[in-house]
Short mmCIF file of C-alpha atoms and ligand atoms in Angstrom, two decimals:
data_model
loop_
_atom_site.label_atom_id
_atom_site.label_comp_id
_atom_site.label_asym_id
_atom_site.label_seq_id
_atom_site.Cartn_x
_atom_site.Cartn_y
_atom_site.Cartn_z
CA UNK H 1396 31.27 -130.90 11.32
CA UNK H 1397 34.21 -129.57 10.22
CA UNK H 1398 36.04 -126.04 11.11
CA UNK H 1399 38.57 -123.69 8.89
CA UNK H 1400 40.56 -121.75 10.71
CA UNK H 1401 42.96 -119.27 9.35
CA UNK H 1402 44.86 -117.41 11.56
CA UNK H 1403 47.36 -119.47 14.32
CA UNK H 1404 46.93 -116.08 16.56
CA UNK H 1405 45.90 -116.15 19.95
CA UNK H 1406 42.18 -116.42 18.15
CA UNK H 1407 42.89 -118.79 16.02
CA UNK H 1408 44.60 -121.13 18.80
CA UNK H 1409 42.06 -120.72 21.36
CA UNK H 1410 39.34 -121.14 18.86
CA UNK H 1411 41.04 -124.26 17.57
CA UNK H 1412 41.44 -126.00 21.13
CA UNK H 1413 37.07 -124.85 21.70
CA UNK H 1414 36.01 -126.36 19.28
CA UNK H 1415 37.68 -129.59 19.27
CA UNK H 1416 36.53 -129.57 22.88
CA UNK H 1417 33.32 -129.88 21.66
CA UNK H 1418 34.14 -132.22 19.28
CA UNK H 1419 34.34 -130.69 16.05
CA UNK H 1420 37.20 -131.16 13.58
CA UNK H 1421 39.35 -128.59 12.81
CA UNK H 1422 42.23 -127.58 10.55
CA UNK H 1423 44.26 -124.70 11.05
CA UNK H 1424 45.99 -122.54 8.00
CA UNK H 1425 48.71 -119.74 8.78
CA UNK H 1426 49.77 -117.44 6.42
CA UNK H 1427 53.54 -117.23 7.98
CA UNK H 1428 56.00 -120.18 8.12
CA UNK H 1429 56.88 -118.90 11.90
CA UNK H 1430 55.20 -116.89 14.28
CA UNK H 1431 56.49 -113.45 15.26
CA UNK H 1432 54.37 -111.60 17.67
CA UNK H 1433 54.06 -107.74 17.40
CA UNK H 1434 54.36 -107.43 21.31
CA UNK H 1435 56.74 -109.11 23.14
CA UNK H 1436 53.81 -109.59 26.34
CA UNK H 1437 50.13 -109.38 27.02
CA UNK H 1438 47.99 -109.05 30.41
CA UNK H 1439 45.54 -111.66 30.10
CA UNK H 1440 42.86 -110.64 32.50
CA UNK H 1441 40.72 -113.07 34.77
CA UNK H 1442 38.14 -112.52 31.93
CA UNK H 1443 40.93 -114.32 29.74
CA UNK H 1444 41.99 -116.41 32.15
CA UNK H 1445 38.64 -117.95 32.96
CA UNK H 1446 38.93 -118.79 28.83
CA UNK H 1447 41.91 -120.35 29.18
CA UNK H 1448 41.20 -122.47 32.31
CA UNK H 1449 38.09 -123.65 30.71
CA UNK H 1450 40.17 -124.56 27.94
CA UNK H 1451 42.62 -126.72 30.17
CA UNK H 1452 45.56 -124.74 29.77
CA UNK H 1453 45.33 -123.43 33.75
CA UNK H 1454 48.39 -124.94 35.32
CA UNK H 1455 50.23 -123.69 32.13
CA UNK H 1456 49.19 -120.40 31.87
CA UNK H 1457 49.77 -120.29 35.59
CA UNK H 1458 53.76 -121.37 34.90
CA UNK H 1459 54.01 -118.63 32.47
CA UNK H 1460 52.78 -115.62 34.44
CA UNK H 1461 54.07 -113.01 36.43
CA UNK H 1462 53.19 -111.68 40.43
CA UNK H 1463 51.38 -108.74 39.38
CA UNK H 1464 50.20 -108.30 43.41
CA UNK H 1465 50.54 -104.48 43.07
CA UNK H 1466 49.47 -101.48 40.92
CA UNK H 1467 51.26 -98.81 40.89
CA UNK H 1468 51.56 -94.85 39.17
CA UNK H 1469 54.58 -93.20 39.38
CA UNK H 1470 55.58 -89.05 38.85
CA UNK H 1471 57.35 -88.61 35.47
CA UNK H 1472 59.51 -86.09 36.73
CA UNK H 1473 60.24 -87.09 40.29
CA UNK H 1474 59.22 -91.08 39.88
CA UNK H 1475 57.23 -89.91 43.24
CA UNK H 1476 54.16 -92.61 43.79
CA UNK H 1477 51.18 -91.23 42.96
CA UNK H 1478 48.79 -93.70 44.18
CA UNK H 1479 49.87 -97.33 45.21
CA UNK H 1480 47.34 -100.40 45.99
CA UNK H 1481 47.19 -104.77 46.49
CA UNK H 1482 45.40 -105.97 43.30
CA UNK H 1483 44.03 -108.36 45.92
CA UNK H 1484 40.25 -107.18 45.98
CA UNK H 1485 40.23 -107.14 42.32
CA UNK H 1486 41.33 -111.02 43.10
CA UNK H 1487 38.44 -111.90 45.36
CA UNK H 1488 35.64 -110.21 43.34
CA UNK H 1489 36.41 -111.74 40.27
CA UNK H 1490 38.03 -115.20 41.32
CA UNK H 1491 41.29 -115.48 39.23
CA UNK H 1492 44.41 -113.69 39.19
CA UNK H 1493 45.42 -111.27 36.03
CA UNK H 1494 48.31 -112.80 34.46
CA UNK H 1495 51.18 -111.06 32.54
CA UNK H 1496 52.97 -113.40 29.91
CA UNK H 1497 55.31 -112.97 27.04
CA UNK H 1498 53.72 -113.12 23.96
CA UNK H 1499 55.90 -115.79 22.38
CA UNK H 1500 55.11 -118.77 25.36
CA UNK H 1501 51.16 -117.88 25.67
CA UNK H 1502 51.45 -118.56 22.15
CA UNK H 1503 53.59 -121.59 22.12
CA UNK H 1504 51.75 -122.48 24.86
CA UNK H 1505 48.43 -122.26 22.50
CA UNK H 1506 50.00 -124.30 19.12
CA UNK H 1507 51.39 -127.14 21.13
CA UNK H 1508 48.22 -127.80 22.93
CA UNK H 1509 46.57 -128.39 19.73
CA UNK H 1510 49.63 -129.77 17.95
CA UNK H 1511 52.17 -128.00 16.10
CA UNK H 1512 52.67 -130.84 13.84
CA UNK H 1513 48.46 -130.06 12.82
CA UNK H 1514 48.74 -126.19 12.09
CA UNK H 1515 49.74 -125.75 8.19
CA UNK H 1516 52.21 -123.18 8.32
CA UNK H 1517 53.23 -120.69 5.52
CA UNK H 1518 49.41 -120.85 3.94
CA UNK H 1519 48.15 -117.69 3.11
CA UNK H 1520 44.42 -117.87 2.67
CA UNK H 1521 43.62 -115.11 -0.75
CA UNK H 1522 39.83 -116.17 -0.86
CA UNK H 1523 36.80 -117.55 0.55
CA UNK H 1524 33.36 -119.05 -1.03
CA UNK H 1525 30.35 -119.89 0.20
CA UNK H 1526 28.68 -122.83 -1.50
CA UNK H 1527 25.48 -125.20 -1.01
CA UNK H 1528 26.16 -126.40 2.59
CA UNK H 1529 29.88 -125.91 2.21
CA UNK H 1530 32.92 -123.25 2.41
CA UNK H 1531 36.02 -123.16 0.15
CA UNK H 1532 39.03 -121.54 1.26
CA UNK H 1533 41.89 -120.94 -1.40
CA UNK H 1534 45.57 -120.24 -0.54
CA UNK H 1535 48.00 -117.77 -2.79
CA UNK H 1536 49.76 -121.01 -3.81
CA UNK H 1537 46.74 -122.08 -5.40
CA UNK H 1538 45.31 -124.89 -3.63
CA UNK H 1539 42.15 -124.96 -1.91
CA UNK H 1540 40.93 -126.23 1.44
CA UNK H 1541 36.90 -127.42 2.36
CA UNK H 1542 34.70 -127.49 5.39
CA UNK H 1543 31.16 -126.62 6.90
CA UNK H 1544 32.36 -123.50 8.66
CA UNK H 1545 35.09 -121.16 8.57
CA UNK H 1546 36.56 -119.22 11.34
CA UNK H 1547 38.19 -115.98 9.92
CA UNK H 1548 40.98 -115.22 12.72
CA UNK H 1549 43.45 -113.55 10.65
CA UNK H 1550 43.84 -110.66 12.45
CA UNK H 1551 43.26 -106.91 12.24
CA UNK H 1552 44.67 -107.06 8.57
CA UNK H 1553 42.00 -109.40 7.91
CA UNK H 1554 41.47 -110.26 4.40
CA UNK H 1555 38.40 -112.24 4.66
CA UNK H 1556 36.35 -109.26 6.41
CA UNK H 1557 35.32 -108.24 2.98
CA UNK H 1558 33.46 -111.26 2.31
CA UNK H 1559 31.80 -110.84 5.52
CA UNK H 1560 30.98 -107.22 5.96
CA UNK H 1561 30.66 -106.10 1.86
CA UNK H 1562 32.98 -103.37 2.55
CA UNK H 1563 36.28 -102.20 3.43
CA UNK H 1564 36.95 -100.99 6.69
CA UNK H 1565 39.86 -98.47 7.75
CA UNK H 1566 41.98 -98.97 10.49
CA UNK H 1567 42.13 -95.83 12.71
CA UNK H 1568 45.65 -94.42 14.15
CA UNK H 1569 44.97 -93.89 17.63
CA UNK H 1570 47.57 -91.12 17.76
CA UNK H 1571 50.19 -92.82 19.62
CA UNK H 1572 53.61 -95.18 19.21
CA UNK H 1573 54.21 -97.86 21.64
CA UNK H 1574 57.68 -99.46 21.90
CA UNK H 1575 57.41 -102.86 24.00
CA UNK H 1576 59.91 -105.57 25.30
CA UNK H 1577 61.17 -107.90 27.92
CA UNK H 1578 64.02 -107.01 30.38
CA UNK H 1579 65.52 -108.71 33.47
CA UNK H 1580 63.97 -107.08 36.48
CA UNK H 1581 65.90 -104.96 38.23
CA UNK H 1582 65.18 -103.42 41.60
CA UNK H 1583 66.50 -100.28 40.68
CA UNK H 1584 63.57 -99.79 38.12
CA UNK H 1585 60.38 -101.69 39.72
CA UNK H 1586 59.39 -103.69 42.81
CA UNK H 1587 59.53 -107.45 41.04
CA UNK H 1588 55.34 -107.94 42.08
CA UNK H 1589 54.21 -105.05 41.03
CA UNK H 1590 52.36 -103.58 37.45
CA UNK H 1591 54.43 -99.71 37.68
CA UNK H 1592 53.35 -97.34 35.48
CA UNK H 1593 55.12 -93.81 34.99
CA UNK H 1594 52.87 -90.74 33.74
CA UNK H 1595 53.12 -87.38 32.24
CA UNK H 1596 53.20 -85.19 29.40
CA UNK H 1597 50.73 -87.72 27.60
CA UNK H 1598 53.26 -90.27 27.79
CA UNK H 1599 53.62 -93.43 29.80
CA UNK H 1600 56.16 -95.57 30.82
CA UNK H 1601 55.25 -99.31 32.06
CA UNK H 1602 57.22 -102.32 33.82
CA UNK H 1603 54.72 -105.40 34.72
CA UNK H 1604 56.39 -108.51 35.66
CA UNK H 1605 56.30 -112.05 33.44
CA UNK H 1606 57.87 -115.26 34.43
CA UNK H 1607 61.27 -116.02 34.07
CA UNK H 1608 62.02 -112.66 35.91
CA UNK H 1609 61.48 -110.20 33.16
CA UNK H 1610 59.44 -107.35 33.17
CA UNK H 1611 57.59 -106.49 30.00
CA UNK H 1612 58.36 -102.90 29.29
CA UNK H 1613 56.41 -100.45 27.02
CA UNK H 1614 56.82 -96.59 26.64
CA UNK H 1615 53.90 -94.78 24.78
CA UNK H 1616 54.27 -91.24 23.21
CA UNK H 1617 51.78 -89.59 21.29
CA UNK H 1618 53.37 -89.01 17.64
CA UNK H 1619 52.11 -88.30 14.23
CA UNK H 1620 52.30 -91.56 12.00
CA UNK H 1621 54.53 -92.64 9.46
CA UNK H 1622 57.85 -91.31 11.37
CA UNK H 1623 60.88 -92.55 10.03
CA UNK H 1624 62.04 -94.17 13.11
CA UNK H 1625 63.85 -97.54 13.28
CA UNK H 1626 66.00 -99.71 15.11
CA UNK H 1627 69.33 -97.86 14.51
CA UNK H 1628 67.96 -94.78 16.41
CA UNK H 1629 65.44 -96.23 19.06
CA UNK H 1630 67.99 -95.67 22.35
CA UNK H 1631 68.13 -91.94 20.96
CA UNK H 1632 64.27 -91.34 19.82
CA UNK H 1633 63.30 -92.31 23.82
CA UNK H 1634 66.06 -90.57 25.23
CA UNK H 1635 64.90 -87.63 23.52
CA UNK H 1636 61.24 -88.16 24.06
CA UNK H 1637 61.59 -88.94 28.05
CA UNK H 1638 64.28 -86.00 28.85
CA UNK H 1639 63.85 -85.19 32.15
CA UNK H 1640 61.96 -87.78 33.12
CA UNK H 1641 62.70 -89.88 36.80
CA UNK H 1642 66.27 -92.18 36.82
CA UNK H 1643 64.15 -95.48 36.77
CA UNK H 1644 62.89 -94.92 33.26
CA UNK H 1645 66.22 -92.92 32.28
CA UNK H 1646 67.73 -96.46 33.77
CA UNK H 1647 65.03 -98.86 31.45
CA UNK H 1648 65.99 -96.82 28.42
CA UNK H 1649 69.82 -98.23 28.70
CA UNK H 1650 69.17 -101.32 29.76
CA UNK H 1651 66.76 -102.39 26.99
CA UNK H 1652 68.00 -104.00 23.77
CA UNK H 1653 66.80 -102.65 20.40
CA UNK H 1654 67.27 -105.35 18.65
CA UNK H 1655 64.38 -107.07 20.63
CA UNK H 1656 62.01 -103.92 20.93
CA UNK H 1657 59.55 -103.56 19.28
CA UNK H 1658 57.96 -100.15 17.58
CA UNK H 1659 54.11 -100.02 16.87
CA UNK H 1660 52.23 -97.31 15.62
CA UNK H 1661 48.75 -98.04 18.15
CA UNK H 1662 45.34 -98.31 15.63
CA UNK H 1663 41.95 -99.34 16.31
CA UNK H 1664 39.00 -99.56 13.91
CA UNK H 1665 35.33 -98.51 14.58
CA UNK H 1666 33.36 -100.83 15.61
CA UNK H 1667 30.96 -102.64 13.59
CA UNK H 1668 28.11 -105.13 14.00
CA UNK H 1669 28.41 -107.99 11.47
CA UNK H 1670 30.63 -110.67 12.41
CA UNK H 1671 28.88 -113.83 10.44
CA UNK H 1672 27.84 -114.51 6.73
CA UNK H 1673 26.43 -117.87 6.55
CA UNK H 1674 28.93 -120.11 7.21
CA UNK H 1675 32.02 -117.62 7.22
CA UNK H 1676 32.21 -116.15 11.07
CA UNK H 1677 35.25 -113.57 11.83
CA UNK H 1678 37.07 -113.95 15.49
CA UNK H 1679 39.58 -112.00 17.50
CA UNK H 1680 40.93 -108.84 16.19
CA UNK H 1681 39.27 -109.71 12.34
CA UNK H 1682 36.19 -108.94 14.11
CA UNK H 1683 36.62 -105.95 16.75
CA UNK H 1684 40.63 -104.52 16.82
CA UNK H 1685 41.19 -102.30 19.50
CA UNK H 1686 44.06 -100.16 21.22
CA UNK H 1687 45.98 -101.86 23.92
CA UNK H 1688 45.05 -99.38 26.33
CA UNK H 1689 42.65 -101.51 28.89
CA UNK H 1690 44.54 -104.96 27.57
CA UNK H 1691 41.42 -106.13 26.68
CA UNK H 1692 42.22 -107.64 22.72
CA UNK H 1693 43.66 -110.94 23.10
CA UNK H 1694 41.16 -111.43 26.49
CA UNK H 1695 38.57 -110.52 23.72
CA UNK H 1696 39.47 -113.10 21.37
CA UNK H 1697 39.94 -115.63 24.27
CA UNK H 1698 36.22 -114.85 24.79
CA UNK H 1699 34.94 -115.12 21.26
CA UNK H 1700 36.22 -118.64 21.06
CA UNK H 1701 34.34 -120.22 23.95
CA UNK H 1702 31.04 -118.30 22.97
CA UNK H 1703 31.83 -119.43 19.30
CA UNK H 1704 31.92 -123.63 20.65
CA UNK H 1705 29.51 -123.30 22.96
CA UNK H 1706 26.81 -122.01 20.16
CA UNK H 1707 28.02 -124.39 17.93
CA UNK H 1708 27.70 -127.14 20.34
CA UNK H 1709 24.41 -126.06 21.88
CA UNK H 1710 21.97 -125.26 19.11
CA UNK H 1711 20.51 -127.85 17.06
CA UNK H 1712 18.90 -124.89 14.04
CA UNK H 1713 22.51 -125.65 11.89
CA UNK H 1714 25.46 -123.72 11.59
CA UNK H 1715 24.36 -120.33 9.84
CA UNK H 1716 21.86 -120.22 13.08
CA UNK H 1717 24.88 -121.01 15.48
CA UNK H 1718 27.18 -118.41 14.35
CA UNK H 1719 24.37 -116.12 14.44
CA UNK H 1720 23.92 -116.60 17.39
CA UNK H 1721 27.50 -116.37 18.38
CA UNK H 1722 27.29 -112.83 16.51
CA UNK H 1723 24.20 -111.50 19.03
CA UNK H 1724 26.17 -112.67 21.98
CA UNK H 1725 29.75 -110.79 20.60
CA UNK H 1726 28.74 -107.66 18.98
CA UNK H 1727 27.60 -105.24 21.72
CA UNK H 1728 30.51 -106.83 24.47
CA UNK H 1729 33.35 -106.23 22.10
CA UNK H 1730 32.04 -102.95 21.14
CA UNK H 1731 32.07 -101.94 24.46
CA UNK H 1732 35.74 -102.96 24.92
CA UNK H 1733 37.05 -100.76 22.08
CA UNK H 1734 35.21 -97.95 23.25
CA UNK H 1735 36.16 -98.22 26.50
CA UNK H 1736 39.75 -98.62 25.28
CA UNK H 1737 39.43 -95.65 23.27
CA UNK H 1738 38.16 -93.37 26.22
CA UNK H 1739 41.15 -94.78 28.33
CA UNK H 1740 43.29 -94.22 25.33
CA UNK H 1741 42.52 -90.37 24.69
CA UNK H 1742 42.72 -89.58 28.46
CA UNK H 1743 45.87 -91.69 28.85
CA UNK H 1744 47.54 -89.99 25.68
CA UNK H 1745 46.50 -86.50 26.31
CA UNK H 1746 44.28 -85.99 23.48
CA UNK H 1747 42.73 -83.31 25.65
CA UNK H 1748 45.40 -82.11 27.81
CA UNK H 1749 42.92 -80.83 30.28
CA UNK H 1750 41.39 -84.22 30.79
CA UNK H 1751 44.78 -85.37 31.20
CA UNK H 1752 45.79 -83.17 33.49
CA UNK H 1753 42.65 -83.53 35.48
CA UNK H 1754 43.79 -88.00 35.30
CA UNK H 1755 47.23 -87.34 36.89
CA UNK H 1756 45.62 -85.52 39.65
CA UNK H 1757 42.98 -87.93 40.50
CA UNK H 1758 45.80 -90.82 40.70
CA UNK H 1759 47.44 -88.52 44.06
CA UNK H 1760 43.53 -88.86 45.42
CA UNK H 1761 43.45 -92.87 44.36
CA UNK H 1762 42.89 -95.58 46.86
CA UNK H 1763 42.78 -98.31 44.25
CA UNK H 1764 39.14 -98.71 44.73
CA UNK H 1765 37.79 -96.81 41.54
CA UNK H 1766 40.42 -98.65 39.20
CA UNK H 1767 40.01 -101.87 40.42
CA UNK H 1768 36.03 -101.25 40.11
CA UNK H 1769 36.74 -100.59 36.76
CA UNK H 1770 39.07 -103.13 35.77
CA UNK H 1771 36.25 -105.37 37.52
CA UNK H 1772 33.07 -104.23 35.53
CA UNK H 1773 35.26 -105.05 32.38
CA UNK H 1774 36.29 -108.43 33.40
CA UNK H 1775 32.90 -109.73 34.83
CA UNK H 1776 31.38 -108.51 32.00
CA UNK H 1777 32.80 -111.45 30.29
CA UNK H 1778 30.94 -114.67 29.16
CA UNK H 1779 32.20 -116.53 32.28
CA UNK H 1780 31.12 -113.83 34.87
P1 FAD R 722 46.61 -111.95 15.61
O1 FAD R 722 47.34 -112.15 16.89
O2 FAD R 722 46.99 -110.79 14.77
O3 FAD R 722 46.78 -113.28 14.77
C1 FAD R 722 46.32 -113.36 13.43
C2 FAD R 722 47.09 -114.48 12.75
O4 FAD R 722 46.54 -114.66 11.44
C3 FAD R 722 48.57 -114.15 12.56
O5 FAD R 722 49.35 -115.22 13.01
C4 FAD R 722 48.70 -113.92 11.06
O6 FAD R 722 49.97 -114.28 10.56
C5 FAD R 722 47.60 -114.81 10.52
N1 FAD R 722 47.10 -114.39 9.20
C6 FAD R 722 46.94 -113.12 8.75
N2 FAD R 722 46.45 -113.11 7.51
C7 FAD R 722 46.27 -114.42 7.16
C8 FAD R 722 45.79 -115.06 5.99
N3 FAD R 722 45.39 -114.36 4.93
N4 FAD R 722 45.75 -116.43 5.97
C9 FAD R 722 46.17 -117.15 7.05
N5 FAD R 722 46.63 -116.58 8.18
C10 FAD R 722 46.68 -115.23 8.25
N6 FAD R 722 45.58 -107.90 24.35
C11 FAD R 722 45.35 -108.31 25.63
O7 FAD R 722 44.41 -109.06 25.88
N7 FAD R 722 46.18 -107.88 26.64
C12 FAD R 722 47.25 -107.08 26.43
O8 FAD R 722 47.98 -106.74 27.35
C13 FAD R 722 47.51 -106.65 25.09
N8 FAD R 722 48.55 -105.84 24.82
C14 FAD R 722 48.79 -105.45 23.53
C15 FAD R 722 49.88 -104.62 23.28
C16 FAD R 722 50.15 -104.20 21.98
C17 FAD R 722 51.31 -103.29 21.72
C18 FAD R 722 49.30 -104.62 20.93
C19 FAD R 722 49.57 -104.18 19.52
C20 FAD R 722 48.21 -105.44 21.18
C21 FAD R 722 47.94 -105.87 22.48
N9 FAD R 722 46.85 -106.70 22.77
C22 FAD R 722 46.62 -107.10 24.06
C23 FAD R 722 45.92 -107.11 21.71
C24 FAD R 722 46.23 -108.51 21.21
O9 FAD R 722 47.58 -108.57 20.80
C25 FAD R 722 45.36 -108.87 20.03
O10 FAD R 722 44.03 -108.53 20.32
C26 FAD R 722 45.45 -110.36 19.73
O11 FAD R 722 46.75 -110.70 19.34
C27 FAD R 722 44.46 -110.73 18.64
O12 FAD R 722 44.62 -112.08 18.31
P2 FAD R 722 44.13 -112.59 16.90
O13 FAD R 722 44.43 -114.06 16.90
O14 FAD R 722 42.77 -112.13 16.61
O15 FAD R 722 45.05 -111.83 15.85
#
C-alpha cells in the first residue's frame, strides 16, 4: 500500500513516520522549497506527547522542551499573581509532562526522522483524482504523482478539502491578533520553570519556557482584521496597545526583536464532519483548524496520525473502510477541541466583557485544581488515554 502525503507540517510529518511504522510506503510532497513556521513555538500536551513517544521521537522531543513546572496568572496593571500552582498533579494523572518547543526543531525534529533527503520540496499539489482502486495527485508544475491513498495535510488553506467536502468552507476570524517569538529568559520578566501569563483588558501577555533558555513569548489583543500593521511599527503598535501595563511586559516589549516576531491574525473554521472520500482522507488543520487558545492544534494532528495507521493497519475491509473508520473515530474529538478552544477564546479575549471580568476574578480564587482538571479532561480525552 502506498500513501500521498502533501503537506511536510507537523501532520504531514507525524503522519508520514505512522504509517511507515506500520509498514506502508509513503511519499511526501511540500508545496514550499523551505519550511517557515507561522509560530515560532507550540505546547505539545501529554495528549501530543503520548503521539510522539509512540512514534519514537521521546528522548528527542524530551531534548527540545522546556521546564514548564509552574502555571502562573499575573495582574496587567500591577503584574500582582493572581493565582500560582505546580503543574505536577496534572503530571501524575495523565503520565507525561507538557512540553513547550520552538516550532522550527519539533519540526526539524519531524523531517529528519523520516528523511529530509525523502520529502519533495517546492511541490505544490493543484489537484486530486480518484480513480478505479487508485489516487492521482498533480503538482502546478505539471507532473503527477500515484498511490492507493492520499493523506491531505496541507493545512488550514487546504486546497484539497474541496474534493473531499463538495464545498468551500470559510475560515472564521476569531477576533484577535497574536504576535509570537522566542527570547532569552530573563529573570526580570518570568521565573525560567514556569508557563506566566499576564491578563486584562481582553488582552494577554505569555512567557513559557523552551530549551535552549528561551521563552516563547506571545501577546494577544483583540483587533478588527486587515490592520495595516507590519514589522516597521510592531515595538510601537504593543507599546501602544499594553500602556500601562506591569514593567515585566513593558520589559518583553524592548527586548523582543521584530524582525523574528511574528504577527497573526487568530481564525478558526466551523467544524465539520467529513474528513474521508474514498481514498482521499484530510489530517491536521485540513480537517478541523482551530484557535490557539487551549494549544490543542498541532496535539490534534499528532492524534489524527496514529488513529489514521492504526485503522489502516488494523482492518482488513480495504482502504475506503479504513479511513472511514479513521473519520468515526476523529470527527466528534476534534470538534470538541475547536469548540472548546473557541469558548476559552471568547472568555480569554473579552468577547463579553462581563464574562471576562467574571475570568480574572475567579483566577484570585484559583488553587490550580479546576485548570488542571480541565487541561486533564482535554488531554485524556485523547486516543492514548
Ligand atoms: P501546517 O502546519 O499548516 O502544515 C501544512 C503544510 O502543508 C505546510 O508546510 C504547507 O506549506 C503545506 N502545503 C500547503 N498547501 C500545500 C499544497 N497545495 N501542496 C503541498 N503542500 C502544501 N498547536 C498546538 O498543539 N499547541 C500550541 O501551542 C499551538 N500554538 C499555536 C499558536 C499559533 C499562533 C498558531 C497560529 C497555531 C498554534 N497551534 C498550536 C496550532 C498548530 O500550529 C497547527 O494546528 C499545526 O501546525 C497544524 O499542522 P498541519 O500539519 O495540519 O498544518
Amino acid at each position: 500500500m502506498k500513501a500521498i502525503i502533501t503537506g511536510a507540517g507537523i501532520g504531514g510529518m507525524c503522519a508520514a513516520i505512522a504509517l511507515e511504522k506500520m509498514g506502508i510506503e509513503t511519499v511526501v510532497f511540500e508545496a514550499v522549497k523551505e519550511m517557515k513556521p507561522v509560530g515560532a513555538a507550540i505546547s505539545v500536551w501529554p495528549n501530543g506527547v503520548k503521539c510522539l513517544n509512540a512514534l519514537g521521537l521521546k528522548a528527542q522531543l524530551r531534548a527540545l522542551s522546556g521546564n514548564m513546572a509552574y502555571m502562573a496568572y499575573q495582574d496587567f496593571a500591577s503584574g500582582a499573581t493572581l493565582t500560582r500552582f505546580s503543574m505536577e498533579p496534572l503530571v501524575r494523572q495523565v503520565g507525561e509532562y507538557p512540553s513547550p518547543v520552538a516550532r522550527a526543531e519539533l519540526q526539524a525534529m519531524l523531517i529528519e526522522s523520516y528523511g529530509r533527503e525523502r520529502v519533495s520540496f517546492g511541490k505544490r499539489v493543484t489537484q486530486v483524482t480518484q480513480h478505479g482502486n487508485g489516487v492521482t495527485a498533480t503538482f502546478d508544475d505539471g507532473t503527477l504523482a500515484h498511490g492507493d491513498l492520499l493523506v491531505a495535510a496541507d493545512g488550514t488553506h487546504s486546497v484539497i478539502r474541496h474534493s473531499v467536502l463538495g464545498e468551500t468552507v470559510e475560515r472564521r476570524y476569531a477576533g484577535y491578533v497574536n504576535w509570537n517569538g522566542l527570547v532569552e529568559i530573563d529573570a526580570s520578566l518570568a521565573p525560567d520553570d514556569q508557563w506566566t501569563t499576564f491578563v486584562g483588558e481582553g488582552k494577554r501577555v505569555s512567557l513559557m519556557p523552551v530549551s535552549g533558555n528561551r521563552f516563547y513569548f506571545f501577546f494577544d489583543v483583540p483587533l478588527p482584521k486587515g490592520l495595516a500593521e507590519d514589522r516597521s511599527t510592531l515595538k510601537a503598535d504593543l507599546r501602544r496597545y499594553f500602556q500601562g501595563w506591569a514593567q515585566p511586559v513593558q520589559r518583553l516589549i524592548e527586548a523582543i526583536d521584530p524582525a523574528t516576531t511574528n504577527r497573526v491574525e487568530i481564525h478558526d473554521i466551523e467544524p465539520f464532519s467529513r474528513f474521508v472520500n474514498g481514498r482521499i482522507a484530510l489530517l491536521g488543520d485540513a480537517a478541523h483548524s482551530t484557535t490557539p487558545d487551549i494549544g490543542q492544534g498541532g496535539c490534534a494532528a499528532m492524534e489524527d496520525a496514529l488513529v489514521l495507521a492504526s485503522s489502516l493497519a488494523a482492518h482488513s475491509l480495504g482502504i475506503e473502510d479504513a479511513l472511514l473508520r479513521y473519520e468515526a473515530r476523529r470527527v466528534s474529538r476534534t470538534r470538541d477541541l475547536v469548540l472548546k478552544a473557541r469558548k476559552r477564546c471568547d472568555i480569554t479575549h473579552g468577547k463579553d466583557p462581563q464574562a471576562t471580568a467574571v475570568w480574572y476574578q475567579e483566577l484570585r480564587q484559583e488553587t490550580g485544581e479546576r485548570v488542571l482538571a480541565g487541561m486533564c479532561e482535554t488531554i485524556e480525552g485523547g486516543p492514548l488515554g
